[in-house]
Amino acid sequence: MSATGDVEDLLRLHAPQVLGALVRRYGHFDEAEDAVQESLLAAAGEWPGRGVPDNPRGWLIRVASRRLTDQLRSDAARRRREENAARMTPRDAFTAPAPGESRAPSDDDTLTLLFLCCDPSLTPAAQIALTLRAVGGLTTAEIARAHLVPEATMAQRISRAKQKIRGAPFTQPGPADRDGRLAVVLQVLYLIFNEGYTATSGTTLHRADLAREAIRLTRAVRGLLPQEGAVTGLLALMLLTDARSAARTGPHGELIPLDEQDRTRWDGEAITEGTALVEQALGQGPAGVYQLQAAIAALHDEAARAEDTDWPQILALYDILVRRTPEPMAELGRAVAVAMVRGPRAGLDELASLEERLAGHHRLEAVRGHLLERAGDLEAARTAYQLAAQRTLSRPEIRYLQMRAARLTPPGREQSP
């Protein structure tokens, strides 16, 4: 492995594990993250030319540990903390383990890091932002885009969150606060998956590394909590959604909508596993948001052709889902289901209630364009597609929306920019 892209993938994989190891050892989240970032920069500069070490995680931990202890030594006011850290550090902390060996505990430090980022002293918004940054590896700009806030606002939120959990114990939560922390962890994992499945910005539609990491982390959570229906449901939802990845783009990276995809390219093994998990999740207590979304995804994946999709059953599930959660994206999905069952005009009527909550979001206009096109109002559909294209930062989505608009442009008339 010598290509820069391969090294970047490897660093993304190990970054949260290295950060978890340092926080577990030293207990200083903010300083540890800075040290990890320095080790990642060092690796990005050295590994492409010299080759990846036999134990890349051990190399990163060793370098980051040295950076962190150097930082602690440089500040006299932190002398006591340095001494405490030194007493906690094993003698062989600064030597990488032999290939294939690891000093990591049996439980993944990344999972404990997830719970740390969901510390109850933080607001839900800060918990999500910090986890996306520390564990998901998203940039501040990407996180800001996902939350529809300015980048500077998100940077301040993350910085304050780091300061607030300074000194917090690096342990998993006890029974008293586990459910609340778990709910936030699952929400964050779903956001990470969504950013990987459909990137909010950039030149590619799918960031497979993030999607895979979200699935891996969700598997880890389910390994510890196998009877939690929400965890099982979320894993099922991710697998059933990710199963369509290969068919979502054409040979030139162009976006292909669900009803036009070559379903023979879907991952049958993932669909089989995901469907089985849906059945398990629905048997693990009352159906929650993730179980219902997974059941909807299963109905899509089980249809051999788009016209075979059981839209009445999907609409029935959406009716339950939107009663459980006021989340506007769920209501947007329901509007599409209404259109497929009752006609496009009925779906357009459903969009009216979402105008305020999704104002400025490209998906609202994209769905509006789709339904207007189905209703035969081609001029209005073209305008909606153009507006949606202006509001997304994803290049594949921009190209797709512009293409849809161009198809509806009357002959001899130039498309508006």
Coordinates of C-alpha atoms in Angstrom, one line a residue:
M1 CA 0.0 0.0 0.0
S2 CA 1.8 3.2 -1.2
A3 CA -0.8 5.3 -3.0
T4 CA -1.7 8.5 -1.2
G5 CA -5.4 7.6 -1.3
D6 CA -4.8 4.2 0.3
V7 CA -2.8 5.8 3.1
E8 CA -5.6 8.3 3.7
D9 CA -8.1 5.5 4.0
L10 CA -5.8 3.7 6.5
L11 CA -5.4 6.8 8.5
R12 CA -9.1 7.4 8.7
L13 CA -9.6 3.8 9.9
H14 CA -7.1 4.1 12.7
A15 CA -7.6 7.7 13.8
P16 CA -10.4 7.2 16.2
Q17 CA -8.7 4.0 17.6
V18 CA -5.5 6.0 18.2
L19 CA -7.4 8.8 19.8
G20 CA -9.3 6.4 22.0
A21 CA -6.1 4.8 23.1
L22 CA -4.5 8.1 24.1
V23 CA -7.6 9.4 25.9
R24 CA -7.8 6.1 27.8
R25 CA -4.2 6.4 28.8
Y26 CA -3.8 10.1 29.5
G27 CA -7.4 11.4 30.0
H28 CA -6.9 14.7 28.1
F29 CA -9.3 14.7 25.1
D30 CA -8.4 18.1 23.6
E31 CA -4.6 17.7 23.9
A32 CA -4.8 14.1 22.8
E33 CA -6.7 15.0 19.6
D34 CA -4.1 17.6 18.7
A35 CA -1.4 15.0 19.2
V36 CA -3.2 12.5 17.1
Q37 CA -3.6 15.0 14.3
E38 CA 0.1 15.6 14.4
S39 CA 0.8 11.9 14.1
L40 CA -1.6 11.6 11.2
L41 CA 0.2 14.5 9.4
A42 CA 3.5 12.8 10.0
A43 CA 2.2 9.5 8.6
A44 CA 0.7 11.2 5.6
G45 CA 4.2 12.7 4.9
E46 CA 6.2 9.6 5.5
W47 CA 4.2 6.5 4.6
P48 CA 3.6 7.1 0.9
G49 CA 7.4 7.2 0.3
R50 CA 8.7 4.8 2.9
G51 CA 5.8 2.4 3.0
V52 CA 3.2 1.6 5.7
P53 CA 4.7 0.2 8.9
D54 CA 3.8 -3.4 9.8
N55 CA 1.7 -2.1 12.7
P56 CA 0.3 1.2 11.6
R57 CA -1.8 1.7 14.7
G58 CA 1.1 1.1 17.0
W59 CA 3.2 3.6 15.0
L60 CA 0.5 6.2 15.3
I61 CA 0.0 5.6 19.0
R62 CA 3.8 5.8 19.6
V63 CA 4.2 9.1 17.7
A64 CA 1.1 10.7 19.1
S65 CA 2.1 9.7 22.7
R66 CA 5.5 11.3 22.2
R67 CA 3.8 14.5 20.9
L68 CA 1.4 14.5 23.8
T69 CA 4.1 14.0 26.5
D70 CA 6.3 16.7 24.9
Q71 CA 3.3 19.0 25.0
L72 CA 2.7 18.2 28.7
R73 CA 6.4 18.8 29.6
S74 CA 6.4 22.2 27.8
D75 CA 3.9 23.7 30.2
A76 CA 5.0 24.1 33.8
A77 CA 1.4 24.6 35.0
R78 CA 0.7 21.1 33.8
R79 CA 3.5 19.4 35.7
R80 CA 1.3 17.5 38.1
R81 CA -0.8 16.2 35.3
E82 CA 2.3 15.1 33.5
E83 CA 3.5 13.1 36.5
N84 CA 0.1 11.4 36.9
A85 CA 0.2 10.5 33.2
A86 CA 3.7 9.1 33.5
R87 CA 2.6 6.9 36.4
M88 CA -0.3 5.6 34.2
T89 CA 1.9 4.8 31.2
P90 CA 3.2 1.3 30.8
R91 CA 7.0 1.0 30.4
D92 CA 6.7 -0.2 26.8
A93 CA 4.3 2.6 25.8
F94 CA 6.7 4.1 23.4
T95 CA 7.6 0.9 21.5
A96 CA 5.2 -0.4 18.9
P97 CA 3.9 -4.0 19.4
A98 CA 5.1 -6.7 17.1
P99 CA 3.1 -7.2 13.9
G100 CA -0.3 -8.7 14.6
E101 CA -0.1 -7.9 18.3
S102 CA -2.0 -5.1 20.1
R103 CA -2.1 -3.6 23.6
A104 CA -5.7 -2.5 23.1
P105 CA -8.2 -3.8 25.6
S106 CA -10.7 -6.4 24.4
D107 CA -13.4 -3.8 23.9
D108 CA -12.8 -1.4 21.1
D109 CA -11.5 2.0 22.4
T110 CA -13.5 3.6 19.6
L111 CA -16.8 2.5 21.2
T112 CA -15.8 4.0 24.6
L113 CA -14.8 7.1 22.7
L114 CA -18.3 7.2 21.3
F115 CA -19.8 7.3 24.7
L116 CA -17.3 9.9 25.9
C117 CA -18.4 12.2 23.1
C118 CA -22.0 11.7 24.2
D119 CA -21.2 12.8 27.8
P120 CA -24.4 14.0 29.5
S121 CA -22.8 17.4 30.3
L122 CA -22.9 18.2 26.6
T123 CA -26.0 19.4 24.7
P124 CA -27.3 16.9 22.1
A125 CA -26.0 19.2 19.3
A126 CA -22.5 19.3 20.8
Q127 CA -22.5 15.5 21.4
I128 CA -23.3 14.8 17.7
A129 CA -20.8 17.4 16.4
L130 CA -18.0 16.2 18.6
T131 CA -18.5 12.5 17.7
L132 CA -18.7 13.3 14.0
R133 CA -15.4 15.1 14.3
A134 CA -13.5 12.8 16.6
V135 CA -14.8 9.4 15.6
G136 CA -16.3 9.9 12.1
G137 CA -13.4 12.0 10.8
L138 CA -15.7 14.6 9.2
T139 CA -14.4 18.1 8.7
T140 CA -16.0 21.0 10.5
A141 CA -17.4 22.2 7.2
E142 CA -19.1 18.9 6.5
I143 CA -20.6 18.8 10.0
A144 CA -21.9 22.4 9.6
R145 CA -23.5 21.5 6.3
A146 CA -25.3 18.5 7.8
H147 CA -26.7 20.7 10.5
L148 CA -27.4 23.7 8.3
V149 CA -25.4 26.1 10.4
P150 CA -22.3 28.4 9.6
E151 CA -18.9 26.7 9.8
A152 CA -17.7 29.2 12.4
T153 CA -20.6 28.3 14.6
M154 CA -19.9 24.6 14.4
A155 CA -16.2 25.2 15.1
Q156 CA -17.1 27.0 18.3
R157 CA -19.5 24.3 19.3
I158 CA -16.8 21.6 18.9
S159 CA -14.2 23.6 20.7
R160 CA -16.6 24.2 23.7
A161 CA -17.5 20.5 23.8
K162 CA -13.8 19.5 24.0
Q163 CA -13.3 21.9 26.9
K164 CA -16.3 20.7 28.7
I165 CA -15.4 17.0 28.8
R166 CA -11.8 17.8 29.8
G167 CA -10.9 15.3 32.6
A168 CA -14.0 13.1 32.1
P169 CA -13.3 9.4 32.8
F170 CA -12.7 7.3 29.7
T171 CA -15.2 4.6 30.7
Q172 CA -18.4 3.3 29.3
P173 CA -21.6 4.6 31.0
G174 CA -23.3 2.8 33.8
P175 CA -26.9 1.5 33.7
A176 CA -28.5 4.7 35.0
D177 CA -27.5 6.8 32.0
R178 CA -26.9 4.2 29.4
D179 CA -30.2 4.5 27.5
G180 CA -29.9 8.3 27.0
R181 CA -26.2 8.0 25.9
L182 CA -27.0 5.1 23.6
A183 CA -29.8 7.0 21.9
V184 CA -27.3 9.8 21.0
V185 CA -24.7 7.3 19.9
L186 CA -27.1 5.7 17.5
Q187 CA -28.1 9.0 16.1
V188 CA -24.5 10.0 15.6
L189 CA -23.7 6.7 13.9
Y190 CA -26.7 7.2 11.6
L191 CA -25.5 10.6 10.7
I192 CA -22.0 9.3 9.9
F193 CA -23.5 6.6 7.7
N194 CA -25.6 9.1 5.9
E195 CA -22.6 11.3 5.2
G196 CA -20.9 8.3 3.8
Y197 CA -23.8 7.0 1.8
T198 CA -24.6 10.4 0.3
A199 CA -21.8 12.9 0.9
T200 CA -23.2 16.4 1.5
S201 CA -20.3 18.0 -0.5
G202 CA -17.4 17.1 -2.8
T203 CA -17.0 15.4 -6.1
T204 CA -18.2 11.9 -5.3
L205 CA -21.6 10.7 -4.2
H206 CA -20.5 7.9 -1.9
R207 CA -17.8 8.0 0.8
A208 CA -17.5 4.2 1.3
D209 CA -15.0 4.6 4.1
L210 CA -17.4 6.5 6.3
A211 CA -20.3 4.2 5.5
R212 CA -18.2 1.1 6.3
E213 CA -16.9 2.7 9.6
A214 CA -20.5 3.5 10.7
I215 CA -21.5 -0.1 10.0
R216 CA -18.4 -1.4 11.8
L217 CA -19.1 0.7 14.9
T218 CA -22.8 -0.2 14.9
R219 CA -21.8 -3.9 14.8
A220 CA -19.6 -3.3 17.7
V221 CA -22.4 -1.7 19.7
R222 CA -24.7 -4.5 18.8
G223 CA -22.1 -7.0 19.9
L224 CA -22.3 -5.5 23.4
L225 CA -26.1 -4.9 23.3
P226 CA -27.5 -7.7 21.2
Q227 CA -31.0 -7.5 22.6
E228 CA -31.5 -3.8 21.9
G229 CA -34.0 -3.5 19.1
A230 CA -32.9 0.0 18.2
V231 CA -29.3 -1.1 17.7
T232 CA -30.4 -4.1 15.7
G233 CA -32.7 -2.0 13.6
L234 CA -30.1 0.6 12.9
L235 CA -27.6 -2.1 11.7
A236 CA -30.3 -3.5 9.5
L237 CA -31.1 -0.1 8.1
M238 CA -27.5 0.6 7.2
L239 CA -27.0 -2.8 5.6
L240 CA -30.2 -2.6 3.5
T241 CA -29.4 0.9 2.4
D242 CA -25.7 0.3 1.7
A243 CA -26.6 -2.8 -0.3
R244 CA -27.7 -0.5 -3.2
S245 CA -24.4 1.4 -3.3
A246 CA -23.0 -0.3 -6.4
A247 CA -26.0 0.6 -8.5
R248 CA -26.4 4.2 -7.4
T249 CA -23.9 5.6 -9.8
G250 CA -23.1 5.1 -13.5
P251 CA -19.7 4.6 -15.2
H252 CA -18.9 8.3 -15.0
G253 CA -20.1 8.8 -11.4
E254 CA -23.5 10.0 -12.4
L255 CA -26.3 9.5 -9.9
I256 CA -28.9 6.9 -10.7
P257 CA -32.2 7.2 -8.8
L258 CA -33.7 4.2 -7.0
D259 CA -36.4 3.4 -9.5
E260 CA -33.9 3.3 -12.4
Q261 CA -31.2 1.2 -10.7
D262 CA -30.0 -2.1 -12.0
R263 CA -31.2 -4.2 -9.1
T264 CA -29.0 -7.2 -10.1
R265 CA -26.1 -5.1 -8.9
W266 CA -27.5 -4.8 -5.4
D267 CA -25.6 -6.8 -2.7
G268 CA -27.8 -9.9 -2.1
E269 CA -25.8 -11.0 1.0
A270 CA -26.3 -7.6 2.7
I271 CA -30.0 -7.7 1.8
T272 CA -30.4 -11.2 3.3
E273 CA -28.6 -10.2 6.5
G274 CA -30.4 -6.9 6.8
T275 CA -33.8 -8.5 6.3
A276 CA -33.1 -11.1 8.9
L277 CA -32.0 -8.4 11.3
V278 CA -35.3 -6.5 10.6
E279 CA -37.2 -9.5 11.7
Q280 CA -35.1 -9.8 14.9
A281 CA -35.4 -6.1 15.6
L282 CA -39.2 -6.1 15.3
G283 CA -39.3 -8.9 17.8
Q284 CA -37.2 -7.0 20.4
G285 CA -39.9 -4.8 21.8
P286 CA -42.0 -1.9 20.4
A287 CA -40.9 -0.8 16.9
G288 CA -38.9 2.4 17.1
V289 CA -37.6 4.8 14.5
Y290 CA -34.8 2.6 13.2
Q291 CA -36.8 -0.5 13.1
L292 CA -39.5 1.2 11.1
Q293 CA -37.0 2.7 8.7
A294 CA -35.3 -0.6 8.3
A295 CA -38.6 -2.3 7.5
I296 CA -39.3 0.3 4.8
A297 CA -35.8 -0.3 3.3
A298 CA -36.4 -4.0 3.3
L299 CA -39.6 -3.5 1.3
H300 CA -37.6 -1.6 -1.3
D301 CA -34.8 -4.1 -1.4
E302 CA -37.2 -7.1 -1.7
A303 CA -38.8 -5.8 -4.9
A304 CA -37.2 -7.3 -8.0
R305 CA -38.4 -4.4 -10.1
A306 CA -39.4 -0.8 -9.2
E307 CA -43.0 -1.5 -10.2
D308 CA -43.1 -4.4 -7.8
T309 CA -42.5 -2.2 -4.8
D310 CA -45.2 -2.5 -2.1
W311 CA -46.0 1.2 -1.8
P312 CA -49.2 0.8 0.2
Q313 CA -47.2 -1.1 2.9
I314 CA -44.4 1.5 2.8
L315 CA -47.0 4.3 3.3
A316 CA -48.5 2.4 6.2
L317 CA -45.0 2.2 7.8
Y318 CA -44.4 5.9 7.1
D319 CA -47.7 6.8 8.8
I320 CA -46.5 5.1 12.0
L321 CA -43.0 6.6 11.6
V322 CA -44.1 10.2 11.4
R323 CA -46.3 9.7 14.4
R324 CA -43.3 8.6 16.4
T325 CA -41.0 11.3 15.3
P326 CA -41.5 14.9 13.9
E327 CA -38.3 14.5 11.8
P328 CA -39.0 16.4 8.5
M329 CA -37.0 14.0 6.4
A330 CA -39.3 11.2 7.4
E331 CA -42.3 13.3 6.4
L332 CA -40.6 14.0 3.1
G333 CA -40.2 10.3 2.5
R334 CA -43.9 9.9 3.4
A335 CA -44.8 12.5 0.8
V336 CA -43.2 10.4 -1.9
A337 CA -45.0 7.3 -0.7
V338 CA -48.3 9.3 -0.7
A339 CA -47.6 10.3 -4.3
M340 CA -46.9 6.7 -5.3
V341 CA -50.2 5.5 -3.8
R342 CA -52.5 8.4 -4.3
G343 CA -50.9 10.3 -7.2
P344 CA -48.4 13.1 -7.5
R345 CA -50.8 15.9 -6.7
A346 CA -51.5 14.3 -3.3
G347 CA -47.8 14.1 -2.7
L348 CA -47.3 17.8 -3.6
D349 CA -50.1 18.7 -1.1
E350 CA -48.1 16.9 1.6
L351 CA -45.0 19.1 0.9
A352 CA -46.8 22.2 2.0
S353 CA -46.4 21.4 5.7
L354 CA -42.6 21.0 5.2
E355 CA -42.0 24.5 3.6
E356 CA -40.9 26.1 6.8
R357 CA -38.9 23.3 8.4
L358 CA -37.0 22.4 5.2
A359 CA -36.7 26.0 3.8
G360 CA -33.5 26.2 1.8
H361 CA -32.9 22.4 1.7
H362 CA -32.2 21.0 -1.7
R363 CA -34.1 17.7 -1.0
L364 CA -37.4 19.5 -0.7
E365 CA -37.0 21.1 -4.1
A366 CA -35.7 17.8 -5.6
V367 CA -38.8 15.9 -4.5
R368 CA -41.0 18.8 -5.6
G369 CA -39.4 18.6 -9.1
H370 CA -39.9 14.8 -9.2
L371 CA -43.6 15.1 -8.3
L372 CA -44.3 18.0 -10.6
E373 CA -42.7 16.1 -13.4
R374 CA -44.9 13.1 -12.7
A375 CA -47.9 15.5 -12.6
G376 CA -47.1 16.9 -16.0
D377 CA -46.2 20.4 -14.9
L378 CA -42.8 20.3 -16.7
E379 CA -42.0 24.0 -16.5
A380 CA -42.5 24.1 -12.7
A381 CA -40.5 20.8 -12.4
R382 CA -37.6 22.3 -14.3
T383 CA -37.5 25.3 -12.0
A384 CA -37.6 23.1 -8.9
Y385 CA -34.7 20.9 -10.2
Q386 CA -32.6 24.0 -11.0
L387 CA -33.3 25.4 -7.5
A388 CA -32.3 22.1 -5.9
A389 CA -29.1 22.0 -7.9
Q390 CA -28.2 25.5 -6.6
R391 CA -28.7 24.4 -3.0
T392 CA -26.6 21.2 -2.9
L393 CA -22.8 21.1 -2.5
S394 CA -22.5 17.5 -3.9
R395 CA -21.2 17.6 -7.5
P396 CA -23.0 14.3 -8.5
E397 CA -26.3 15.6 -7.2
I398 CA -25.7 18.9 -9.0
R399 CA -25.1 17.1 -12.3
Y400 CA -28.1 14.9 -11.8
L401 CA -30.5 17.7 -11.0
Q402 CA -29.2 19.8 -13.9
M403 CA -29.6 16.9 -16.2
R404 CA -33.2 16.4 -15.0
A405 CA -33.9 20.1 -15.6
A406 CA -32.2 20.0 -19.1
R407 CA -34.5 17.1 -20.1
L408 CA -37.5 19.3 -19.5
T409 CA -36.2 22.4 -21.3
P410 CA -38.3 23.1 -24.4
P411 CA -36.3 22.8 -27.7
G412 CA -34.6 26.0 -28.8
R413 CA -34.7 27.4 -25.3
E414 CA -31.5 27.7 -23.2
Q415 CA -31.6 26.3 -19.7
S416 CA -31.4 29.0 -17.0
P417 CA -28.1 28.8 -14.9

